[in-house]
Coordinates of C-alpha atoms in Angstrom, one line a residue:
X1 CA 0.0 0.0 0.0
X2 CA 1.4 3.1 -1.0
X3 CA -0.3 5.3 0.8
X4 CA -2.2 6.1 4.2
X5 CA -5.0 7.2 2.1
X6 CA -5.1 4.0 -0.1
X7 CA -5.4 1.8 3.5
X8 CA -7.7 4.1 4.9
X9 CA -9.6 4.0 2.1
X10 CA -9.4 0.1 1.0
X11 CA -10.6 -0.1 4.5
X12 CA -13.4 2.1 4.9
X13 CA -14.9 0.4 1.4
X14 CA -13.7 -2.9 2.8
X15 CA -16.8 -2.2 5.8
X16 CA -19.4 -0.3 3.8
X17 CA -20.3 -2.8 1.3
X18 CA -22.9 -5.2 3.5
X19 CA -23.9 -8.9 2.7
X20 CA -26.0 -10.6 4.7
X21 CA -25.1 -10.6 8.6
X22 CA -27.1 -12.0 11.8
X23 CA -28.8 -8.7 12.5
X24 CA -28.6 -7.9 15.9
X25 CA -32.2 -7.4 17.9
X26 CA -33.0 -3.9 18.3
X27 CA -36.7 -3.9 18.5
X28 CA -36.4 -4.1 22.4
X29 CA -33.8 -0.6 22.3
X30 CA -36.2 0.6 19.9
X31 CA -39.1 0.6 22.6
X32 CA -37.0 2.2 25.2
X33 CA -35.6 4.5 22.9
X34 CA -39.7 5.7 22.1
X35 CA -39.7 6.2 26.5
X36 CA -39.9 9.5 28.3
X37 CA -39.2 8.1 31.3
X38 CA -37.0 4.8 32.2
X39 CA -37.4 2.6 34.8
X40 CA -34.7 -0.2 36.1
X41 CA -35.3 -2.6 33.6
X42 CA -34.8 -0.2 30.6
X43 CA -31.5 0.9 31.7
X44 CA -31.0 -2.8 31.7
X45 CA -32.8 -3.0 28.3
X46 CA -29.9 -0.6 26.7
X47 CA -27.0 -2.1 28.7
X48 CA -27.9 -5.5 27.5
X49 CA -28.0 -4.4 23.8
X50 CA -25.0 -2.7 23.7
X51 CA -23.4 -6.1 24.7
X52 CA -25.2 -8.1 21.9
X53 CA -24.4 -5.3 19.8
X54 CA -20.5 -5.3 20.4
X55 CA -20.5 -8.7 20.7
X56 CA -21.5 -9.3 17.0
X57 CA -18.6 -7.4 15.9
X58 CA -16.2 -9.4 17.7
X59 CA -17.6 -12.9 16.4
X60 CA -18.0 -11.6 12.8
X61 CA -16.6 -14.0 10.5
X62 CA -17.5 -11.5 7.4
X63 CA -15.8 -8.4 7.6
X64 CA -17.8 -7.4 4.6
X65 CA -20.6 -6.7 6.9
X66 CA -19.1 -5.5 9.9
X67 CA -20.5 -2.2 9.1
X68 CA -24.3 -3.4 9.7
X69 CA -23.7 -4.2 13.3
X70 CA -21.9 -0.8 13.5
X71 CA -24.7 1.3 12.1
X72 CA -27.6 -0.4 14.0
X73 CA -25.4 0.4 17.1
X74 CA -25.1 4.2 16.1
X75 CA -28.9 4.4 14.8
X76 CA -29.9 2.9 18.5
X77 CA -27.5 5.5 20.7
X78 CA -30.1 8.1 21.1
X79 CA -33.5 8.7 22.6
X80 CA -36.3 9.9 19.9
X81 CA -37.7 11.5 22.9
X82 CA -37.0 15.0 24.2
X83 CA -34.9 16.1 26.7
X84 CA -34.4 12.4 27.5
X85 CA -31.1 12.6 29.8
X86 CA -31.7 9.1 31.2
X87 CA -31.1 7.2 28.0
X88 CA -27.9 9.3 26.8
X89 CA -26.5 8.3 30.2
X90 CA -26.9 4.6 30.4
X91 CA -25.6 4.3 26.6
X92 CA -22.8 6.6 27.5
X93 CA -21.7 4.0 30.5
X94 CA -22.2 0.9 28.6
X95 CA -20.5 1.9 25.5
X96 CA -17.5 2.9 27.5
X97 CA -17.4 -0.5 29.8
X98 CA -18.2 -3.0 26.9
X99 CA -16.1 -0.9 23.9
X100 CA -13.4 -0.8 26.3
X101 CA -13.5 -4.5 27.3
X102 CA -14.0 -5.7 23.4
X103 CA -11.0 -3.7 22.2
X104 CA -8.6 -5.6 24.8
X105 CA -10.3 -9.1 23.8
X106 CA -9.4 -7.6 20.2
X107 CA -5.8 -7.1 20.9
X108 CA -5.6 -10.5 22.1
X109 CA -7.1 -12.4 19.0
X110 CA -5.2 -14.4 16.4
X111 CA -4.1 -14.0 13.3
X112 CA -2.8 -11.1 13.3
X113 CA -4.9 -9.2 10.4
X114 CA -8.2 -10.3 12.2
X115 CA -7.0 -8.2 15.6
X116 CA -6.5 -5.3 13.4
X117 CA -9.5 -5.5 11.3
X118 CA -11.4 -5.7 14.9
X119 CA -9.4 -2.8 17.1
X120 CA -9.9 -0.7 13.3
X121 CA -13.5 -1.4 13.5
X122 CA -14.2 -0.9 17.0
X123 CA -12.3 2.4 16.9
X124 CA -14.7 3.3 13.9
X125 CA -17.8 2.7 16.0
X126 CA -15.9 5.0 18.7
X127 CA -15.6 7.5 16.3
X128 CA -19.0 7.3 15.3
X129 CA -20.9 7.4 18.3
X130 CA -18.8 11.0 19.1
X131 CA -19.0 10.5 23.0
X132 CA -17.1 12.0 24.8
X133 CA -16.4 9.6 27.5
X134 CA -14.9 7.4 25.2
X135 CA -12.2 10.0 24.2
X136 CA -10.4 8.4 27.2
X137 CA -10.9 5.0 25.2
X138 CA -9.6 5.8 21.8
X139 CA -6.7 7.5 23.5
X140 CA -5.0 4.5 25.0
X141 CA -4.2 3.8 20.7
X142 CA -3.4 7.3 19.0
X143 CA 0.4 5.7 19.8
X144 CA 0.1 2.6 18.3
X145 CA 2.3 1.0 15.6
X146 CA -0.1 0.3 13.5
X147 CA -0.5 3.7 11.1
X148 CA -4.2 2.9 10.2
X149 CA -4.9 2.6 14.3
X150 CA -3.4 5.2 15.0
X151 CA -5.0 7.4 12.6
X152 CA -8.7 6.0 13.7
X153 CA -7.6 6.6 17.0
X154 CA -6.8 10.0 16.8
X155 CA -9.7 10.6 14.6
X156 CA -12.2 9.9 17.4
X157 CA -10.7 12.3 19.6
X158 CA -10.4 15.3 16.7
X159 CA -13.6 14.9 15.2
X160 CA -15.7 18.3 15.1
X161 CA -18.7 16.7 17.7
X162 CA -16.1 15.7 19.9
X163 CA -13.6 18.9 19.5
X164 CA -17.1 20.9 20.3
X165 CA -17.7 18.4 23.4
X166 CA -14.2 19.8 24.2
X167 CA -14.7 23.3 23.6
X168 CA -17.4 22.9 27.0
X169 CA -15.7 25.0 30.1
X170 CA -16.8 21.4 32.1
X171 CA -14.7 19.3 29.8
X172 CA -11.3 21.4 29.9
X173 CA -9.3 18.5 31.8
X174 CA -10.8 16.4 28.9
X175 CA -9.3 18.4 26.9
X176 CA -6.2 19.1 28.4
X177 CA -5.6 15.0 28.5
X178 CA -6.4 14.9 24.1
X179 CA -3.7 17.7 24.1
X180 CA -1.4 16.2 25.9
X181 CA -1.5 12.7 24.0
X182 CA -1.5 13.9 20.7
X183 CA 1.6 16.8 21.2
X184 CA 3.1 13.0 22.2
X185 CA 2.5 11.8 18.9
X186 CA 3.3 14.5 16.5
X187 CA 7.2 13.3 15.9
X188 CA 6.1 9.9 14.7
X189 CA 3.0 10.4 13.1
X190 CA 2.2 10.4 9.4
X191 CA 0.7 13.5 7.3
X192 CA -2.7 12.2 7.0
X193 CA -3.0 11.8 10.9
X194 CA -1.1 15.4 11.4
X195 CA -3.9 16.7 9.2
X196 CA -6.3 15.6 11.7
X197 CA -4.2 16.7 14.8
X198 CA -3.7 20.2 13.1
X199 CA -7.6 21.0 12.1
X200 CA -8.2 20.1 15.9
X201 CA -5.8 22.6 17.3
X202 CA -7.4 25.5 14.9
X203 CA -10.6 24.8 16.8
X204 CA -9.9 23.9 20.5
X205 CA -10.6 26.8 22.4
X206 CA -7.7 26.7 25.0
X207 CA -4.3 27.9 24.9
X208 CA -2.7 24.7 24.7
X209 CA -4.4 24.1 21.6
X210 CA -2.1 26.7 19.7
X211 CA 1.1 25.4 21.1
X212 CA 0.1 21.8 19.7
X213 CA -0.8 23.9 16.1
X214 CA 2.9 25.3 16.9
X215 CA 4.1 22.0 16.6
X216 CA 2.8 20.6 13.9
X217 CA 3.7 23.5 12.0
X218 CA 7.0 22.9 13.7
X219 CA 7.5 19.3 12.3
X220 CA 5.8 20.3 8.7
X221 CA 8.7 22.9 8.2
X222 CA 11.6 20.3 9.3
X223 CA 10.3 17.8 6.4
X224 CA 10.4 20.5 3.7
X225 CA 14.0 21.1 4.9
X226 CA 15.3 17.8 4.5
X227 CA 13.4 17.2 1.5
X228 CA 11.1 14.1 3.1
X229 CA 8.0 16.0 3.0
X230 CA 4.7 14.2 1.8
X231 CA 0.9 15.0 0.9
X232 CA 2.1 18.5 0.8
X233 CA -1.5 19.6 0.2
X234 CA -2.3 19.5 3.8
X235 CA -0.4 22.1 4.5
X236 CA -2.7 24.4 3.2
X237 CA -5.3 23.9 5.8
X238 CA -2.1 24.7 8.0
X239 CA -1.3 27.8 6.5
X240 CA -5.0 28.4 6.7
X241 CA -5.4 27.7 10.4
X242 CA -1.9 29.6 11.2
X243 CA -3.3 32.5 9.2
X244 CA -6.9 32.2 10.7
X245 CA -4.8 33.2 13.6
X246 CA -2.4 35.9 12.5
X247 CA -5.7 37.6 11.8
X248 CA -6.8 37.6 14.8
X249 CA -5.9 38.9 18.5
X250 CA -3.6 35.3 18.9
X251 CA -1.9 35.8 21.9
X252 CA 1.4 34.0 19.8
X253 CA 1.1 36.0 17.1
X254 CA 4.9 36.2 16.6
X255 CA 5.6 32.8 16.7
X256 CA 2.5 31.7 15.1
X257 CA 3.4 34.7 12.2
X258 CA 7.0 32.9 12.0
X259 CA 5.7 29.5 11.7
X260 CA 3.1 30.9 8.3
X261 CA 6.2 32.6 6.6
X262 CA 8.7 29.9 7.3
X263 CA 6.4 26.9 6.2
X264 CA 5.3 29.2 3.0
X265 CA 8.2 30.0 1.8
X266 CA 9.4 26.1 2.3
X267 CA 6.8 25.7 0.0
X268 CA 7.8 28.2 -2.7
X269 CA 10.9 27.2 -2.6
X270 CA 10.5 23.5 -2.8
X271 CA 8.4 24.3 -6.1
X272 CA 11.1 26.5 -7.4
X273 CA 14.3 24.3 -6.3
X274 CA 12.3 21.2 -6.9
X275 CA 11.3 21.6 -10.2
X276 CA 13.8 18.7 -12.2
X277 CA 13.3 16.7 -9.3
X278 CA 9.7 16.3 -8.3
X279 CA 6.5 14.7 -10.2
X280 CA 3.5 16.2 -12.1
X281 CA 1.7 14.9 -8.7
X282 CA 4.3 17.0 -6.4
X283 CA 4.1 19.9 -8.3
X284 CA 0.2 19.7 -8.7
X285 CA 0.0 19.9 -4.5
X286 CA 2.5 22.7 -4.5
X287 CA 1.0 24.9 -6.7
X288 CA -2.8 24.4 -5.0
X289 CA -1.3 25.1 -2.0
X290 CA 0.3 28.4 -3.2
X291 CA -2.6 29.6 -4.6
X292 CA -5.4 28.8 -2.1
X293 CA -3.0 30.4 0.4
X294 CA -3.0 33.9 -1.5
X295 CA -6.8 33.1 -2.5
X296 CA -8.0 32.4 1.0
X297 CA -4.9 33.7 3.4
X298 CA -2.9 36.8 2.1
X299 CA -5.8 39.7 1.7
X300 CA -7.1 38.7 5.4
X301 CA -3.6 39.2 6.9
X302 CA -2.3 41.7 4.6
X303 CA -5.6 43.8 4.0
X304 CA -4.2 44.0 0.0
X305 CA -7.0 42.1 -2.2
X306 CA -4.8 41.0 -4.9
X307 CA -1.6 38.9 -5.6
X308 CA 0.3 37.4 -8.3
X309 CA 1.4 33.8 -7.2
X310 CA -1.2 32.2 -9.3
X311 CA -0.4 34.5 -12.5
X312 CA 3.4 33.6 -11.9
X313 CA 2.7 30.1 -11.7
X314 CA 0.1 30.3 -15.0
X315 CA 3.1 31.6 -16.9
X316 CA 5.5 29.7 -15.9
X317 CA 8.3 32.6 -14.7
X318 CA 10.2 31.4 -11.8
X319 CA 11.9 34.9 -11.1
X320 CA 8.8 36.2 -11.2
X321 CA 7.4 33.7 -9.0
X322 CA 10.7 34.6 -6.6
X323 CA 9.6 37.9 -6.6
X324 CA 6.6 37.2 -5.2
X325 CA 8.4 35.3 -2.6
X326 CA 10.7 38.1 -1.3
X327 CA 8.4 40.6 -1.4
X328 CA 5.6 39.0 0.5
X329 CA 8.3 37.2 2.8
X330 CA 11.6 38.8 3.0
X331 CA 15.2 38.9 1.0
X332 CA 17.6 38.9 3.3
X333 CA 18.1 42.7 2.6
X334 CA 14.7 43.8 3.9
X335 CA 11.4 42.4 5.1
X336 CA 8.8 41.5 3.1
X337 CA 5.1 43.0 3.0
X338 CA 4.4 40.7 5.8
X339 CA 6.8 41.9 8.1
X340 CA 7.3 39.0 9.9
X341 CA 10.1 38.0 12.8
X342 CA 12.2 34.7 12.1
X343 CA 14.0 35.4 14.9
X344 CA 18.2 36.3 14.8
X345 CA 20.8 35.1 13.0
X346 CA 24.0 34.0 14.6
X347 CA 25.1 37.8 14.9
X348 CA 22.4 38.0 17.0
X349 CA 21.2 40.4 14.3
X350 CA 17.5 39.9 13.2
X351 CA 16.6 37.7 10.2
X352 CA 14.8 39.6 7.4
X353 CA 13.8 36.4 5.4
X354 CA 12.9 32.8 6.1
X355 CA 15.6 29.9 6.2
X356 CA 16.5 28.8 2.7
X357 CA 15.7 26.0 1.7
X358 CA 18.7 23.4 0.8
X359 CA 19.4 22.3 -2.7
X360 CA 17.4 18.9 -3.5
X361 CA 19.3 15.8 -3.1
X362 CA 21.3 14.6 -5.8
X363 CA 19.3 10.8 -5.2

């Protein structure tokens, strides 16, 4: 596989495409679910569902169908009825205990590929049912090995539900714990899960959520330096989020400022410096980042409504496409339009310009 996207993606057709599956019973949930008020035996009604429902998954012999046990789980996780605080509760509670207690039966299981498929598919359902008490869950994996995992893991705890869920003053040690996990994983994690991580620090609403946008940012620039970046589309929902916030009253500005021009002008570069080296593909990503940054970044920053990165690019003149470059970012001989600090050179004197970039590998 030669790509996160292509497993994620094998995997998520793998589980949509349903044959026929013991269905599990719903019509007694159903009932409940129909309830204003629950009594002892409904809260064991939606306990004892919950385990037939998880069980299924974990028996499934055809992973073709997985999906149907998921879905009937999901359509079931919610009273039709009002106001209904009772039902959200109990499901909450038994989702937690019997997710939790499936995923390590999953771990355990043999071959190999089957313990996957069932941690992947469990984690799925997590991510579906976007409850917040099974953050905690789905955290235990955003370190694993396993890429895929990881990446579902990390998706249940970034989704936009969840990162709302987060965004409640009640849940800020919640959210402090997701923070702290994922600024754990950023080193070792691959673009598409980055991705994820970065779109959830542009909408957490505590502080710590910049400093984990900071680094990402941070380990986006060092792969443009040693020419080992990937997927370098994604970094213009960086450049968007870092911009979002160079708009507004960021309390980082500076370093958030310095983090936009550096990993900008990394990508300039690489598309000027790169261009006997890197593929229709590469250069494709490049240039979409380049001009949805000036499209959708530069005029709310800069307050100027026009630039001419796309009409460089449409022509095909490099120095003209350089010039852009300095005089948005900086030439060494004086800052660009953006005015931005990239902190001192070895003088101690301040840097007008980003870093350059270092020639291309000769392999």
């Amino acid at each position: 596989m030669k790509s996160l996207s292509l497993v994620v993606g094998i995997i998520s057709v793998f589980c949509v495409f349903s044959a026929s599956v013991r269905a599990v019973d719903s019509l007694a949930i159903e009932a409940v679910r129909a309830k204003s008020v629950l009594d002892d035996a409904d809260l064991k009604t939606i306990d004892d569902f919950v385990v037939k429902a998880v069980a299924e998954i974990l028996i499934t012999e055809d992973f073709s169908s997985i999906s149907n046990a998921r879905a009937i789980i999901v359509a079931n996780s919610a009273s039709t009825q009002p106001n209904q605080t009772q039902f959200a509760e109990q499901f909450s509670k038994s989702a937690q205990k019997h997710i939790s207690t499936a995923l390590l039966k999953a771990e355990g299981m043999t071959p190999a590929d089957r313990s996957f498929k069932l941690v992947t598919n469990l984690l799925m359902l997590t991510d579906a049912l976007a409850d917040i008490r099974l953050a905690e869950v789905a955290l235990k994996y955003v370190d694993s090995k396993n890429e895929v995992i990881r990446y579902w893991a990390v998706h249940c705890v970034t989704n936009p539900e969840i990162t709302e869920k987060l965004n409640n003053p009640k849940a800020i040690d919640t959210a402090r714990q997701v923070i702290k996990r994922l600024d754990e994983v950023v080193a070792t994690s691959s673009p598409d899960t980055l991705g994820l991580i970065a779109s959830f620090s542009g909408s957490i609403k505590i502080p710590e959520g910049e400093s984990l946008l900071l680094k990402v940012a941070d380990r986006r620039i060092a792969s443009y330096a040693d020419w080992t970046v990937e997927r370098e589309l994604m970094d213009s929902k960086i450049l968007q989020i870092l911009g979002d916030r160079m708009a507004s009253s960021s309390a980082s500005k500076e370093a958030v400022g310095k983090r936009f021009g550096q990993l900008l002008s990394y990508v300039f570069q690489r598309y000027i410096k790169g261009a006997e080296i890197l593929d229709a593909g590469q250069k494709g990503q490049l240039v979409s980042v380049l001009v949805d940054t000036e499209q959708s970044c530069l005029s709310k920053i800069t307050g100027k409504p026009r630039f001419n990165i796309k009409k460089a690019i449409e022509s095909g003149d490099i120095s003209a496409l350089q010039r852009e470059h300095n005089n948005l970012l900086g030439d060494g001989t004086k800052a660009g339009e953006l005015n931005l600090n990239y902190g001192n050179a070895t003088d101690g004197s301040p840097l007008k310009s980003p870093l350059p970039l270092a020639d291309p590998p000769k392999n």
